[in-house]
Tab-separated table of C-alpha atoms in Angstrom:
chain	number	residue	atom	x	y	z
A	1	MET	CA	239.819	-82.029	163.854
A	2	LEU	CA	241.307	-84.975	163.871
A	3	SER	CA	244.884	-83.834	163.224
A	4	SER	CA	244.943	-80.943	166.412
A	5	LEU	CA	243.379	-84.034	169.083
A	6	ARG	CA	245.586	-86.175	167.719
A	7	THR	CA	248.748	-84.450	168.744
A	8	TYR	CA	246.731	-84.186	171.787
A	9	TRP	CA	247.197	-87.551	172.858
A	10	ASP	CA	250.812	-87.885	171.348
A	11	ARG	CA	251.593	-84.667	174.027
A	12	LEU	CA	249.665	-85.803	176.660
A	13	ARG	CA	250.488	-89.286	176.222
A	14	ALA	CA	254.401	-87.995	177.644
A	15	GLY	CA	255.881	-91.470	176.076
A	16	ARG	CA	253.837	-93.454	177.433
A	17	ILE	CA	251.743	-96.312	175.538
A	18	ALA	CA	248.232	-94.276	177.027
A	19	PRO	CA	246.542	-91.182	178.806
A	20	TYR	CA	245.105	-91.367	181.654
A	21	ARG	CA	241.193	-90.470	181.096
A	22	ALA	CA	241.470	-88.714	184.447
A	23	GLU	CA	244.020	-86.652	182.468
A	24	ILE	CA	241.789	-85.215	179.515
A	25	ASP	CA	240.807	-81.230	179.435
A	26	PRO	CA	238.995	-80.632	177.433
A	27	ARG	CA	239.533	-77.578	177.246
A	28	GLN	CA	242.131	-78.031	175.693
A	29	PHE	CA	239.891	-79.372	172.100
A	30	GLU	CA	236.567	-77.299	172.471
A	31	GLN	CA	236.070	-76.742	168.583
A	32	ALA	CA	236.165	-80.935	168.748
A	33	LEU	CA	234.223	-81.572	171.436
A	34	GLU	CA	230.507	-82.315	169.583
A	35	ASN	CA	231.491	-84.905	167.071
A	36	MET	CA	233.287	-86.974	169.578
A	37	PHE	CA	232.450	-89.853	171.739
A	38	ILE	CA	234.228	-91.913	174.849
A	39	VAL	CA	234.074	-96.443	174.450
A	40	GLU	CA	234.525	-98.684	177.063
A	41	LYS	CA	234.648	-101.860	177.947
A	42	LEU	CA	232.507	-103.283	180.847
A	43	ALA	CA	233.157	-107.046	179.357
A	44	PRO	CA	234.702	-108.356	176.515
A	45	ASP	CA	231.892	-108.726	174.495
A	46	ASN	CA	230.020	-105.463	176.000
A	47	LEU	CA	231.033	-102.318	175.169
A	48	ARG	CA	229.185	-98.619	176.016
A	49	ILE	CA	229.413	-95.260	175.127
A	50	ARG	CA	229.751	-93.467	177.960
A	51	LEU	CA	229.940	-90.025	176.386
A	52	ALA	CA	228.851	-88.398	172.854
A	53	GLY	CA	228.832	-85.538	171.318
A	54	MET	CA	225.999	-83.429	170.449
A	55	LYS	CA	226.975	-84.081	166.495
A	56	ILE	CA	227.135	-87.316	167.047
A	57	CYS	CA	223.805	-87.305	167.936
A	58	GLU	CA	222.685	-85.632	165.328
A	59	MET	CA	224.189	-88.128	163.245
A	60	MET	CA	222.580	-90.291	164.063
A	61	GLY	CA	219.272	-89.117	165.241
A	62	MET	CA	218.862	-90.371	168.433
A	63	GLU	CA	220.504	-90.293	171.671
A	64	VAL	CA	223.205	-92.310	172.212
A	65	ARG	CA	224.847	-92.356	175.803
A	66	GLY	CA	225.223	-95.795	177.082
A	67	MET	CA	224.480	-97.959	174.045
A	68	GLN	CA	227.028	-99.914	171.857
A	69	PRO	CA	229.714	-98.538	168.765
A	70	SER	CA	228.425	-100.422	166.748
A	71	CYS	CA	224.776	-98.224	166.381
A	72	LEU	CA	227.362	-95.648	164.347
A	73	ILE	CA	227.809	-98.402	161.736
A	74	ASP	CA	225.697	-100.157	158.985
A	75	GLU	CA	225.087	-103.316	160.062
A	76	PRO	CA	226.946	-105.433	157.654
A	77	ASP	CA	230.270	-103.593	158.442
A	78	ARG	CA	229.319	-103.918	162.427
A	79	THR	CA	230.860	-107.118	163.765
A	80	ARG	CA	234.527	-105.187	161.897
A	81	PHE	CA	233.728	-102.211	163.436
A	82	GLY	CA	233.515	-103.858	167.323
A	83	ARG	CA	237.122	-105.732	166.336
A	84	LEU	CA	238.371	-102.707	165.019
A	85	VAL	CA	237.543	-100.712	168.792
A	86	ASN	CA	238.919	-103.973	170.522
A	87	LEU	CA	241.950	-103.514	168.615
A	88	VAL	CA	242.296	-100.157	169.831
A	89	MET	CA	242.647	-101.351	172.941
A	90	SER	CA	244.468	-104.751	173.408
A	91	GLU	CA	246.786	-104.122	170.677
A	92	PRO	CA	246.987	-100.817	171.875
A	93	ALA	CA	246.632	-98.869	168.605
A	94	VAL	CA	245.228	-95.886	166.860
A	95	VAL	CA	242.621	-96.218	164.276
A	96	GLU	CA	241.462	-94.301	160.942
A	97	LEU	CA	238.514	-95.037	159.485
A	98	SER	CA	237.306	-93.459	156.674
A	99	LEU	CA	233.201	-93.556	155.835
A	100	SER	CA	230.717	-93.637	153.719
A	101	ALA	CA	226.932	-93.102	154.836
A	102	GLN	CA	224.252	-93.223	151.987
A	103	ASN	CA	220.898	-91.049	152.800
A	104	ARG	CA	218.479	-88.594	151.282
A	105	ALA	CA	220.856	-85.976	150.729
A	106	GLY	CA	223.336	-88.086	149.159
A	107	THR	CA	226.564	-89.800	149.902
A	108	TYR	CA	227.491	-88.401	152.887
A	109	ARG	CA	231.401	-89.026	153.965
A	110	ALA	CA	233.378	-89.312	157.157
A	111	SER	CA	236.776	-89.602	158.609
A	112	MET	CA	237.173	-91.017	162.472
A	113	LEU	CA	240.085	-91.334	164.735
A	114	MET	CA	240.238	-93.306	167.428
A	115	MET	CA	242.998	-93.922	170.713
A	116	PRO	CA	243.464	-95.293	173.685
A	117	LEU	CA	242.868	-94.360	177.237
A	118	ARG	CA	243.721	-96.025	180.793
A	119	SER	CA	241.530	-95.488	183.376
A	120	ASP	CA	241.768	-94.033	186.806
A	121	PHE	CA	242.998	-97.966	187.540
A	122	GLY	CA	245.587	-97.521	184.697
A	123	ASP	CA	243.452	-100.190	182.214
A	124	ILE	CA	243.445	-99.782	179.093
A	125	ASN	CA	239.577	-99.939	179.021
A	126	ARG	CA	238.961	-97.073	176.694
A	127	VAL	CA	238.491	-95.052	173.834
A	128	ILE	CA	238.234	-91.302	172.801
A	129	GLY	CA	236.596	-91.093	169.233
A	130	CYS	CA	235.841	-88.671	166.714
A	131	THR	CA	234.428	-88.019	163.734
A	132	SER	CA	234.486	-85.605	161.545
A	133	GLY	CA	232.393	-85.148	158.593
A	134	GLY	CA	231.842	-83.519	155.159
A	135	GLY	CA	229.776	-80.736	156.038
A	136	GLU	CA	226.414	-79.869	158.041
A	137	ILE	CA	223.805	-81.648	155.510
A	138	PHE	CA	222.513	-85.121	156.159
A	139	ALA	CA	219.425	-86.710	157.115
A	140	ALA	CA	219.585	-88.602	159.829
A	141	PRO	CA	220.171	-91.097	160.498
A	142	LEU	CA	223.396	-92.423	158.633
A	143	ALA	CA	224.407	-95.581	158.737
A	144	PHE	CA	228.147	-95.580	157.537
A	145	GLN	CA	230.397	-98.158	155.529
A	146	ILE	CA	233.945	-99.160	156.730
A	147	ASP	CA	236.043	-97.174	153.067
A	148	GLU	CA	239.393	-97.470	154.464
A	149	VAL	CA	241.603	-98.484	157.100
A	150	ALA	CA	244.483	-97.130	159.052
A	151	VAL	CA	245.897	-99.257	162.086
A	152	SER	CA	249.185	-97.418	163.646
A	153	PRO	CA	250.412	-99.045	167.178
A	154	VAL	CA	251.185	-97.402	170.118
A	155	GLU	CA	255.074	-97.526	171.674
A	156	PRO	CA	256.294	-96.448	174.268
A	157	GLY	CA	258.421	-94.012	173.510
A	158	PRO	CA	260.832	-90.630	175.706
A	159	ALA	CA	258.872	-87.757	176.985
A	160	PRO	CA	258.809	-84.962	174.541
A	161	THR	CA	260.999	-82.237	176.236
A	162	PRO	CA	258.111	-79.182	177.875
A	163	THR	CA	257.978	-75.924	176.328
A	164	ALA	CA	258.294	-72.913	179.105
A	165	ALA	CA	254.022	-72.363	178.120
A	166	GLN	CA	253.671	-76.090	179.370
A	167	LEU	CA	255.556	-75.838	182.634
A	168	PRO	CA	253.194	-74.033	184.871
A	169	ASP	CA	250.171	-77.358	183.912
A	170	ILE	CA	252.785	-79.605	185.178
A	171	GLU	CA	253.622	-78.422	187.812
A	172	ALA	CA	250.132	-78.620	189.159
A	173	LYS	CA	249.366	-82.196	188.016
A	174	ALA	CA	252.138	-82.833	189.893
A	175	LEU	CA	250.129	-82.233	193.472
A	176	MET	CA	247.684	-85.518	190.835
A	177	PRO	CA	246.569	-87.492	192.454
A	178	GLY	CA	243.165	-85.953	194.535
A	179	PHE	CA	245.024	-83.005	193.915
A	180	ALA	CA	245.859	-82.681	197.104
A	181	GLU	CA	249.873	-81.702	198.450
A	182	PRO	CA	252.055	-84.036	200.100
A	183	ALA	CA	250.938	-86.088	203.402
A	184	SER	CA	253.570	-84.763	205.852
A	185	SER	CA	256.265	-87.767	208.017
A	186	PHE	CA	254.953	-88.770	211.389
A	187	ALA	CA	259.041	-88.231	212.269
A	188	SER	CA	259.043	-84.348	212.800
A	189	ALA	CA	261.186	-82.216	215.487
A	190	ALA	CA	261.191	-82.070	219.060
A	191	PRO	CA	259.669	-78.818	220.101
A	192	LYS	CA	262.236	-76.891	221.200
A	193	LEU	CA	261.925	-76.166	224.539
A	194	ARG	CA	263.004	-73.750	227.653
A	195	SER	CA	264.179	-74.440	231.080
A	196	ILE	CA	262.883	-71.727	233.173
A	197	ASP	CA	263.593	-71.755	237.189
A	198	GLY	CA	261.275	-70.490	239.045
A	199	ASN	CA	258.070	-67.717	237.973
A	200	PRO	CA	259.013	-64.251	240.111
A	201	ASN	CA	255.489	-64.053	239.443
A	202	ALA	CA	254.188	-66.114	241.453
A	203	PRO	CA	252.141	-64.728	244.150
A	204	SER	CA	253.428	-66.282	247.521
A	205	THR	CA	250.532	-67.866	248.868
A	206	PRO	CA	249.010	-70.055	245.872
A	207	ARG	CA	245.964	-69.526	244.783
A	208	GLY	CA	243.045	-70.941	246.140
A	209	ALA	CA	244.999	-72.576	249.103
A	210	THR	CA	243.340	-74.058	252.156
A	211	LYS	CA	244.753	-71.569	255.445
A	212	LEU	CA	245.522	-74.332	258.194
A	213	ARG	CA	246.460	-73.307	262.066
A	214	VAL	CA	248.096	-75.501	264.300
A	215	ILE	CA	246.335	-75.011	267.635
A	216	ASP	CA	248.831	-76.848	270.112
A	217	GLY	CA	246.917	-77.387	273.306
A	218	LYS	CA	246.493	-80.741	275.292
């Protein structure tokens, strides 16, 4: 799940540092939607979860949208986790975590992937993430501890050559932003006019004209 999502993100950025939030197509990773989340930076010290899949909420035992992303992590590792989330956007970088949580069902192990996203204005102030657990048996809420961290800085590179199957999507996206067609120019060609001398079908007396008679008298 995490590997396929990273491959999609890497293909979508097409050699750029990060793709735009509006470019994300959920239909491309439907199997991972329940495990995904998106974090937005509202201020240097204000991070909020904007979207969270059903599986994420089940792990936490509550709805986590609008909450700080540190709620996903056990308290001793929350400061470290906050630095890693900010690192994804500031470096920018791809961060992979190995997690574990102790609960009544035993030790629950999971992996987390976090990658940078751009806003509509071009700022890298969002993180798209996904958490893949080791099974369906766990006792919520889970408080994950960070066991291992892998940081991969993102470097710009050449855009990959699109395949024949990808060309229709690329051509459709060429109309963005706003899904609008290019506006026509104000400078347009002069209308073609044809000079007509007289009208053979015109009546000899104009319609509606007043009939006058001149009287010569003293």
